[in-house]
Amino acid sequence: MDRQLLLEATGTLLAFLVLYCLWKSKASTGISAPEPKGAWPIIGHLHLLGEKTPVFRTLAAMADKHGPIFTIQIGMRRALVVSGKETIMECFTTNDRAFVSRPKSAAVKYMGYDGAMSVFGPHGPYWRELRKVMILKLLANSRLELMKHLRASEVGLCINDLYSLCVKQLNGVSEGLDNCHKPGATKVDMTHWFRLVPMNLMLRAIAGKDIIMLQDLRRRRYGLSEDEKDGEARLFSRALDQFSFLTGAFECSDVIPFIEWMDLQGHVRLMKQNAKVMDCFMSRWPEEHVQSRKNGQAKEEHDFMDVLLSIFPEDGMEHGHTNKNIIKGTALSLILGGSDTTTATMTWALSLLLNHKKSLKLVQQELDMHVGRERWVEESDIKDLIYLQAVVKETLRLYPPGPPRINRRLSRGRPERFLHRDVKAGERGREFEFEYLPFSSGRRSCPGARAAYLMIHLTLARLLQGFDVATPTNEAVDMSEGLGLVLPKATLLEVVVSPRLKRELYLQ
């Protein structure tokens, strides 16, 4: 009897496997793109996409071998990888609708307010409505013009802080610096500094919060004690760093859903913890605005939070999401998109200039020619700084802020790209055709691209106008890529800065 049951069970299992293979074969008859060898049962090609090497590097190597379009098996999902210029243009134009959606993931579920954070959400009525709000209400050209004074103010504060650090070093050269540096030159973690500028701007623009984290820069440099406000700023900054890492990290359960309960990597636990910390900040800001309105203390100048509260009343629902979660998710999207991508681009730009000193000199000569040394560069001057604009464009081509990552689900397709460094895509005779997609394209193009360009150009222009920059021992900068939602440097960017303008300008 037992033997008969065993035979029946074995037969059933074999029949199931045969039916599954037939179904899979039928389902894949329309796919002609090649697939690399080495896929394992259940996990597919995941073992080839290690976490120590950026995924786009691995995919680029596969593209060199298998061509501009191929498929890979990611867990229980099949993904289409596209790198050819013509194919990518088709993806973002003719077939844009087929690639516009986004998959569900643990990060969106636990940290993105279960889909209310529309930037990671699927294509649909809710996504379209929130994108319209972003483009027409929050990031329109008219509002960006109103924020002009905020950008200038935040960049000015950070520049003044760098000068304060230099003044404290006038009596000697910092430890660990080469003797060739000027007196007053000081070593600064520019990765951290570049993070402060857009972060402070976004916090003021979104919530009207003056959470200045510049004190953290001084404290780390001079070992000063922190007060309550600084501690809160550091907590928020660390939580945002972790949010960015977890959103960009590969989570096994996204491609093998039935193992989520096991939390093999520990990511789900960290996501839940991070969500609680971030929600403390995101919940407090709209509550403060509502309370200010009730007390008759509403500001004349409305920030993004005021705009969102006027569109989404506090006690309402939209497309299955509470208005509270919509407001918090949208604010978090703006902070994340407005700080991380900008920080990464400015860090890479300065790193490239430090490794190409001739280009660095040309940028500063251009600033001296068109702006001079008697006043600070303004946004209105950027149009004349052609070489600086070229530096930013080349940085975005070499190090796009949103590199290709593993797509957890392929419903109709999604282009993953590494066109920026494809020599074949850029060759036209003996000329190089600089075409790139740093902020994506089509329906999913970044609505904050113009805001990012404004901040990147102004910050780099002020920094390079106001300071000479060099590496501590004049060595080359390590250009290794790190891991995350954006494309960070693997190592910190430590730079020696020394003032190059007259003292009065820094004290304005």
XYZ file of C-alpha atoms in Angstrom:
508
model
C 0.000 0.000 0.000
C 2.769 2.386 0.960
C 4.609 1.518 -2.244
C 1.494 2.239 -4.293
C 1.059 5.648 -2.612
C 4.701 6.437 -3.278
C 4.333 5.544 -6.956
C 1.175 7.663 -7.236
C 2.869 10.623 -5.570
C 5.920 10.272 -7.800
C 3.746 10.012 -10.893
C 1.767 13.095 -9.892
C 4.964 15.056 -9.318
C 6.409 13.994 -12.673
C 3.165 14.892 -14.415
C 3.216 18.309 -12.765
C 6.817 18.880 -13.874
C 6.004 17.861 -17.451
C 2.982 20.188 -17.552
C 5.065 23.016 -16.076
C 7.802 22.524 -18.685
C 5.225 22.476 -21.487
C 3.573 25.638 -20.137
C 6.916 27.375 -19.782
C 7.928 26.357 -23.299
C 4.654 27.655 -24.720
C 4.865 30.879 -22.738
C 8.369 31.599 -23.999
C 7.832 30.841 -27.693
C 7.545 34.552 -28.440
C 10.869 35.427 -26.789
C 13.750 35.253 -29.230
C 16.327 37.174 -27.202
C 19.297 35.045 -26.091
C 19.779 34.028 -22.467
C 23.194 33.567 -20.804
C 24.036 30.090 -19.608
C 24.436 29.254 -15.941
C 20.888 29.745 -14.617
C 20.147 27.641 -11.532
C 16.752 26.233 -10.527
C 14.601 28.677 -8.534
C 17.250 31.461 -8.271
C 18.043 31.711 -11.994
C 21.017 34.006 -12.667
C 20.999 35.630 -9.233
C 24.285 33.993 -8.265
C 25.960 35.875 -11.140
C 24.710 39.244 -9.869
C 26.776 39.528 -6.703
C 26.257 42.372 -4.263
C 29.954 43.357 -4.241
C 29.964 44.376 -7.910
C 27.497 46.992 -9.218
C 24.856 45.187 -11.255
C 25.317 47.396 -14.300
C 28.950 46.259 -14.547
C 27.888 42.619 -14.657
C 25.102 43.316 -17.164
C 27.463 45.320 -19.376
C 29.867 42.371 -19.501
C 26.960 40.095 -20.462
C 25.910 42.544 -23.186
C 29.402 42.455 -24.684
C 29.009 38.698 -25.029
C 25.310 38.245 -25.845
C 24.460 41.446 -27.690
C 22.368 44.574 -27.020
C 19.219 42.691 -25.981
C 18.984 39.500 -23.950
C 17.036 37.979 -21.071
C 18.057 36.759 -17.640
C 16.170 34.712 -15.085
C 15.851 36.536 -11.749
C 14.353 34.139 -9.264
C 10.907 33.244 -10.581
C 10.853 36.200 -12.987
C 12.350 36.777 -16.400
C 13.898 40.179 -17.152
C 14.721 41.795 -20.467
C 18.073 43.623 -20.542
C 18.475 46.324 -23.184
C 21.653 48.256 -23.972
C 21.544 49.044 -27.701
C 20.933 52.675 -28.622
C 18.223 52.030 -31.222
C 16.420 49.532 -28.991
C 16.474 51.902 -26.030
C 15.015 54.683 -28.168
C 12.174 52.313 -29.094
C 11.601 51.533 -25.406
C 11.221 55.200 -24.482
C 9.195 56.300 -27.522
C 7.084 53.830 -29.507
C 6.830 51.248 -26.709
C 7.002 53.641 -23.775
C 3.684 52.465 -22.313
C 4.905 48.859 -22.107
C 7.839 49.868 -19.913
C 6.255 52.533 -17.732
C 5.156 50.423 -14.757
C 7.152 49.426 -11.679
C 7.081 46.161 -9.722
C 5.949 45.649 -6.159
C 8.755 45.174 -3.663
C 9.361 44.795 0.049
C 10.897 48.281 0.159
C 7.765 49.869 -1.315
C 5.542 47.831 0.994
C 7.325 48.582 4.269
C 9.069 51.931 3.673
C 7.053 53.467 0.830
C 3.731 53.595 2.704
C 2.522 50.493 0.857
C 2.587 52.182 -2.541
C 1.566 55.708 -1.508
C 5.120 56.775 -2.389
C 4.222 57.089 -6.066
C 7.773 57.389 -7.392
C 8.126 53.613 -6.903
C 4.507 52.799 -7.705
C 2.960 51.019 -10.698
C 1.527 52.919 -13.646
C -2.125 53.787 -13.161
C -4.589 56.539 -12.184
C -2.919 57.160 -8.812
C 0.556 57.472 -10.337
C -0.731 59.821 -13.061
C -2.483 62.070 -10.542
C 0.569 62.331 -8.267
C 2.888 62.981 -11.190
C 0.604 65.786 -12.340
C 0.785 67.308 -8.850
C 4.581 67.053 -8.908
C 4.967 68.687 -12.321
C 2.274 71.380 -12.138
C 2.204 72.267 -8.433
C 5.517 71.402 -6.791
C 8.255 71.460 -9.435
C 6.865 73.848 -12.039
C 9.257 76.468 -13.446
C 7.345 79.239 -11.681
C 7.829 77.569 -8.282
C 11.488 76.855 -8.995
C 11.914 80.553 -9.710
C 10.310 81.377 -6.349
C 12.842 79.044 -4.697
C 15.775 80.910 -6.230
C 16.569 82.760 -3.012
C 16.457 79.496 -1.038
C 19.055 77.901 -3.311
C 21.347 80.908 -3.068
C 20.882 81.088 0.706
C 21.686 77.431 1.393
C 24.704 77.375 -0.909
C 25.938 80.593 0.703
C 25.603 79.161 4.219
C 27.576 76.057 3.295
C 30.284 78.110 1.559
C 30.612 80.303 4.652
C 30.979 77.203 6.784
C 33.848 75.958 4.622
C 35.528 79.337 5.007
C 35.105 79.165 8.796
C 36.932 75.835 8.806
C 39.773 77.369 6.803
C 40.081 80.366 9.123
C 40.682 78.070 12.089
C 43.670 76.574 10.257
C 45.466 79.817 9.450
C 48.063 79.242 12.170
C 49.247 75.923 10.726
C 48.727 73.207 8.185
C 46.299 70.415 9.033
C 47.712 67.082 10.058
C 48.051 64.634 7.181
C 48.354 67.363 4.514
C 51.209 67.787 2.095
C 53.420 70.828 2.794
C 52.632 72.232 -0.654
C 49.146 73.286 0.489
C 48.480 76.920 1.396
C 48.300 78.080 5.038
C 44.693 77.852 6.121
C 43.999 74.900 3.869
C 41.820 72.350 5.602
C 40.720 68.817 4.824
C 36.962 68.360 4.395
C 34.751 65.344 3.760
C 33.122 66.667 0.596
C 30.786 63.682 0.336
C 29.188 64.891 3.565
C 29.325 68.557 2.542
C 27.642 67.877 -0.795
C 24.919 66.054 1.131
C 24.228 69.036 3.383
C 23.542 71.565 0.635
C 20.606 69.877 -1.176
C 19.339 68.284 2.041
C 18.933 71.619 3.805
C 17.356 73.115 0.695
C 14.787 70.323 0.372
C 13.869 70.453 4.058
C 13.238 74.194 3.867
C 11.316 73.910 0.596
C 9.162 70.983 1.721
C 8.472 71.659 5.372
C 9.906 75.097 6.078
C 12.233 73.414 8.566
C 15.574 75.039 9.231
C 17.236 71.777 10.255
C 20.763 72.974 9.654
C 23.199 70.103 9.727
C 26.273 72.274 9.222
C 27.111 71.970 12.909
C 27.676 68.277 12.305
C 30.494 69.171 9.892
C 32.205 71.367 12.475
C 31.648 68.898 15.296
C 33.182 66.028 13.365
C 36.161 68.248 12.512
C 36.753 69.688 15.985
C 35.199 67.120 18.318
C 32.485 69.438 19.654
C 29.517 68.096 21.634
C 26.116 67.883 19.989
C 22.896 69.492 21.147
C 19.368 68.115 20.795
C 18.705 69.749 17.440
C 21.953 68.475 15.948
C 21.209 64.990 17.270
C 17.831 65.040 15.540
C 19.441 66.141 12.286
C 21.995 63.347 12.452
C 19.256 60.786 13.184
C 17.301 61.949 10.144
C 20.404 61.894 7.945
C 21.350 58.361 9.027
C 17.771 57.138 8.517
C 17.721 58.625 5.019
C 21.055 56.970 4.191
C 19.660 53.632 5.328
C 16.439 54.208 3.373
C 18.441 54.809 0.198
C 20.582 51.726 0.765
C 17.653 49.405 1.515
C 15.654 50.680 -1.455
C 18.563 49.968 -3.783
C 19.644 46.699 -2.163
C 18.565 43.408 -3.666
C 15.917 41.635 -1.584
C 15.489 37.906 -2.279
C 11.774 37.852 -1.502
C 11.093 40.322 -4.325
C 11.858 37.589 -6.864
C 11.062 34.528 -4.707
C 7.967 35.793 -2.821
C 7.269 32.729 -0.682
C 10.526 33.130 1.319
C 9.789 36.628 2.667
C 8.823 35.257 6.093
C 12.334 33.840 6.463
C 14.009 37.261 5.985
C 17.250 35.569 4.981
C 19.186 38.827 4.528
C 17.666 40.696 7.465
C 16.515 43.460 5.124
C 12.815 43.235 5.995
C 13.545 43.753 9.696
C 15.705 46.790 8.884
C 13.012 48.153 6.554
C 10.394 47.999 9.294
C 12.734 49.737 11.748
C 13.633 52.420 9.228
C 9.969 53.014 8.381
C 9.212 53.826 12.030
C 12.048 56.360 12.275
C 11.218 58.070 8.985
C 7.509 58.174 9.798
C 8.244 60.085 13.011
C 9.629 62.950 10.928
C 7.166 62.663 8.045
C 4.161 62.661 10.422
C 5.365 65.579 12.509
C 5.718 68.092 9.691
C 2.147 68.008 8.304
C 0.801 67.996 11.865
C 2.792 71.151 12.637
C 1.430 72.846 9.516
C -2.165 71.912 10.351
C -1.739 73.169 13.907
C -0.241 76.441 12.670
C -3.271 76.978 10.455
C -5.634 76.352 13.357
C -3.710 78.839 15.495
C -3.776 81.473 12.749
C -0.014 81.284 12.267
C -0.002 80.294 8.605
C 2.974 81.681 6.658
C 2.557 84.014 3.682
C 5.058 81.974 1.661
C 3.691 78.457 1.189
C 6.106 75.539 1.195
C 5.493 72.163 -0.456
C 3.732 70.826 2.632
C 1.187 73.663 2.487
C 0.533 72.881 -1.177
C 0.047 69.169 -0.492
C -2.325 69.845 2.416
C -4.440 72.103 0.204
C -4.711 69.375 -2.462
C -5.135 66.403 -0.123
C -7.232 67.291 2.964
C -5.997 65.537 6.083
C -8.957 63.159 6.523
C -9.443 61.767 3.033
C -8.704 58.808 0.770
C -7.362 58.662 -2.791
C -7.108 55.417 -4.767
C -6.917 53.270 -1.648
C -4.345 55.426 0.176
C -5.042 57.795 3.057
C -4.241 61.429 2.359
C -1.858 61.415 5.306
C 0.196 58.651 3.707
C 0.038 60.351 0.308
C 1.456 63.559 1.780
C 4.155 61.747 3.726
C 5.091 59.532 0.792
C 5.276 62.467 -1.620
C 7.397 64.516 0.783
C 9.757 61.591 1.266
C 10.018 61.123 -2.515
C 11.000 64.767 -2.932
C 13.617 64.604 -0.192
C 15.120 61.393 -1.511
C 15.089 62.444 -5.157
C 16.220 65.989 -4.439
C 19.171 65.136 -2.229
C 20.681 61.747 -3.094
C 20.905 62.141 -6.872
C 22.232 65.697 -6.592
C 24.782 64.683 -3.971
C 26.053 61.780 -6.051
C 26.425 63.891 -9.204
C 28.335 66.701 -7.468
C 30.616 64.198 -5.734
C 31.461 62.480 -9.012
C 31.957 65.823 -10.789
C 34.495 67.074 -8.249
C 36.230 63.681 -8.221
C 36.638 63.823 -12.000
C 37.970 67.383 -11.868
C 40.510 66.460 -9.189
C 41.760 63.674 -11.450
C 41.857 66.028 -14.454
C 43.581 69.145 -13.161
C 43.655 70.817 -16.574
C 39.856 70.722 -16.700
C 39.668 72.013 -13.115
C 41.860 74.965 -14.078
C 39.717 75.697 -17.139
C 36.531 75.767 -15.030
C 38.055 78.279 -12.611
C 39.435 80.389 -15.465
C 35.966 80.496 -17.005
C 34.508 81.646 -13.684
C 37.142 84.385 -13.357
C 36.508 85.516 -16.942
C 32.700 85.702 -16.857
C 32.060 86.463 -13.166
C 35.323 87.760 -11.744
C 36.525 87.705 -8.150
C 34.617 90.714 -6.838
C 31.214 89.043 -6.467
C 29.705 85.589 -6.126
C 28.451 83.687 -9.146
C 24.653 83.690 -9.485
C 22.199 81.435 -11.296
C 21.898 84.035 -14.046
C 25.616 83.530 -14.805
C 25.329 79.778 -15.415
C 24.218 80.214 -19.037
C 27.628 81.778 -19.790
C 29.613 79.007 -18.089
C 29.706 76.660 -21.075
C 32.683 74.624 -19.889
C 31.139 74.017 -16.462
C 27.939 72.842 -18.142
C 30.001 70.444 -20.260
C 31.681 69.074 -17.117
C 28.286 68.361 -15.539
C 26.999 66.682 -18.705
C 30.090 64.499 -18.997
C 29.748 63.547 -15.327
C 26.143 62.494 -15.901
C 27.195 60.473 -18.938
C 29.921 58.601 -17.053
C 28.136 58.314 -13.696
C 24.341 58.566 -14.162
C 22.643 59.028 -10.766
C 20.189 56.185 -11.400
C 22.234 53.223 -12.673
C 20.563 50.004 -13.895
C 19.468 47.690 -11.096
C 17.784 44.319 -10.891
C 14.135 44.582 -11.895
C 12.171 42.344 -9.553
C 9.260 41.766 -11.907
C 8.758 41.885 -15.644
C 5.108 42.228 -16.596
C 5.479 43.530 -20.146
C 9.080 44.666 -19.978
C 11.363 47.388 -18.687
C 14.587 48.677 -20.260
C 17.681 48.445 -18.123
C 20.390 50.583 -19.621
C 24.106 51.190 -19.619
C 24.218 53.136 -22.875
C 26.264 55.949 -21.324
C 29.557 54.092 -21.649
C 28.764 52.107 -24.783
C 31.464 53.230 -27.200
C 29.544 51.817 -30.169
C 26.572 54.024 -29.280
C 28.748 57.118 -29.295
C 30.841 56.582 -32.413
C 29.970 58.462 -35.567
C 33.006 58.405 -37.797
C 35.777 60.070 -35.801
C 33.395 62.118 -33.647
C 31.727 61.105 -30.413
C 27.994 61.555 -30.125
C 27.158 62.478 -26.535
C 23.696 61.030 -26.008
C 22.698 59.992 -22.524
C 19.670 59.504 -20.275
C 20.808 60.641 -16.812
C 17.274 61.311 -15.564
C 15.533 58.667 -17.707
C 13.076 59.542 -20.461
C 9.467 59.113 -21.510
C 6.613 58.885 -19.030
C 8.946 57.984 -16.161
C 11.438 60.787 -16.721
C 12.425 62.582 -13.529
C 10.057 65.534 -12.864
C 12.770 67.222 -10.777
C 15.509 67.173 -13.434
C 15.512 70.961 -13.896
C 15.644 71.555 -10.130
C 18.615 69.183 -9.901
C 20.453 70.939 -12.735
C 19.999 74.325 -11.060
C 21.340 73.094 -7.724
C 24.266 71.156 -9.196
C 25.530 74.031 -11.340
C 25.177 76.717 -8.672
C 26.836 74.642 -5.939
C 29.793 73.567 -8.081
C 30.229 77.085 -9.460
C 30.296 78.692 -5.989
C 32.629 76.037 -4.609
C 35.166 76.275 -7.441
C 34.962 80.061 -7.556
C 35.524 80.407 -3.827
C 38.116 77.704 -3.157
C 41.135 75.995 -4.598
C 40.716 72.251 -4.215
C 43.180 69.359 -4.130
C 43.545 65.896 -2.641
C 45.348 65.676 0.750
C 48.585 64.227 -0.665
C 47.932 65.093 -4.315
C 47.108 61.468 -5.082
C 44.429 60.441 -7.584
C 40.863 60.020 -6.351
C 39.557 56.458 -6.070
C 36.705 56.242 -8.607
C 35.224 52.915 -7.462
C 31.414 52.757 -7.549
C 29.416 51.821 -4.471
C 25.996 50.251 -4.026
C 22.657 51.926 -3.360
C 19.533 53.406 -4.910
C 21.716 55.994 -6.653
C 25.318 55.477 -7.814
C 27.510 56.567 -4.861
C 31.279 56.532 -4.617
C 32.567 53.500 -2.762
C 34.905 55.707 -0.690
C 34.571 59.140 0.878
C 35.839 62.137 -1.060
C 38.285 63.979 1.204
C 39.456 67.263 -0.289
C 41.779 70.050 0.861
C 40.105 73.431 0.347
C 41.678 76.887 0.620
C 40.016 80.287 -0.035
C 40.797 82.041 -3.327
C 38.683 85.205 -2.959
C 38.937 88.223 -0.705
C 37.787 87.845 2.890
C 34.813 90.233 2.658
C 32.933 88.014 0.209
C 32.851 85.079 2.636
C 31.458 87.236 5.445
C 28.432 88.552 3.550
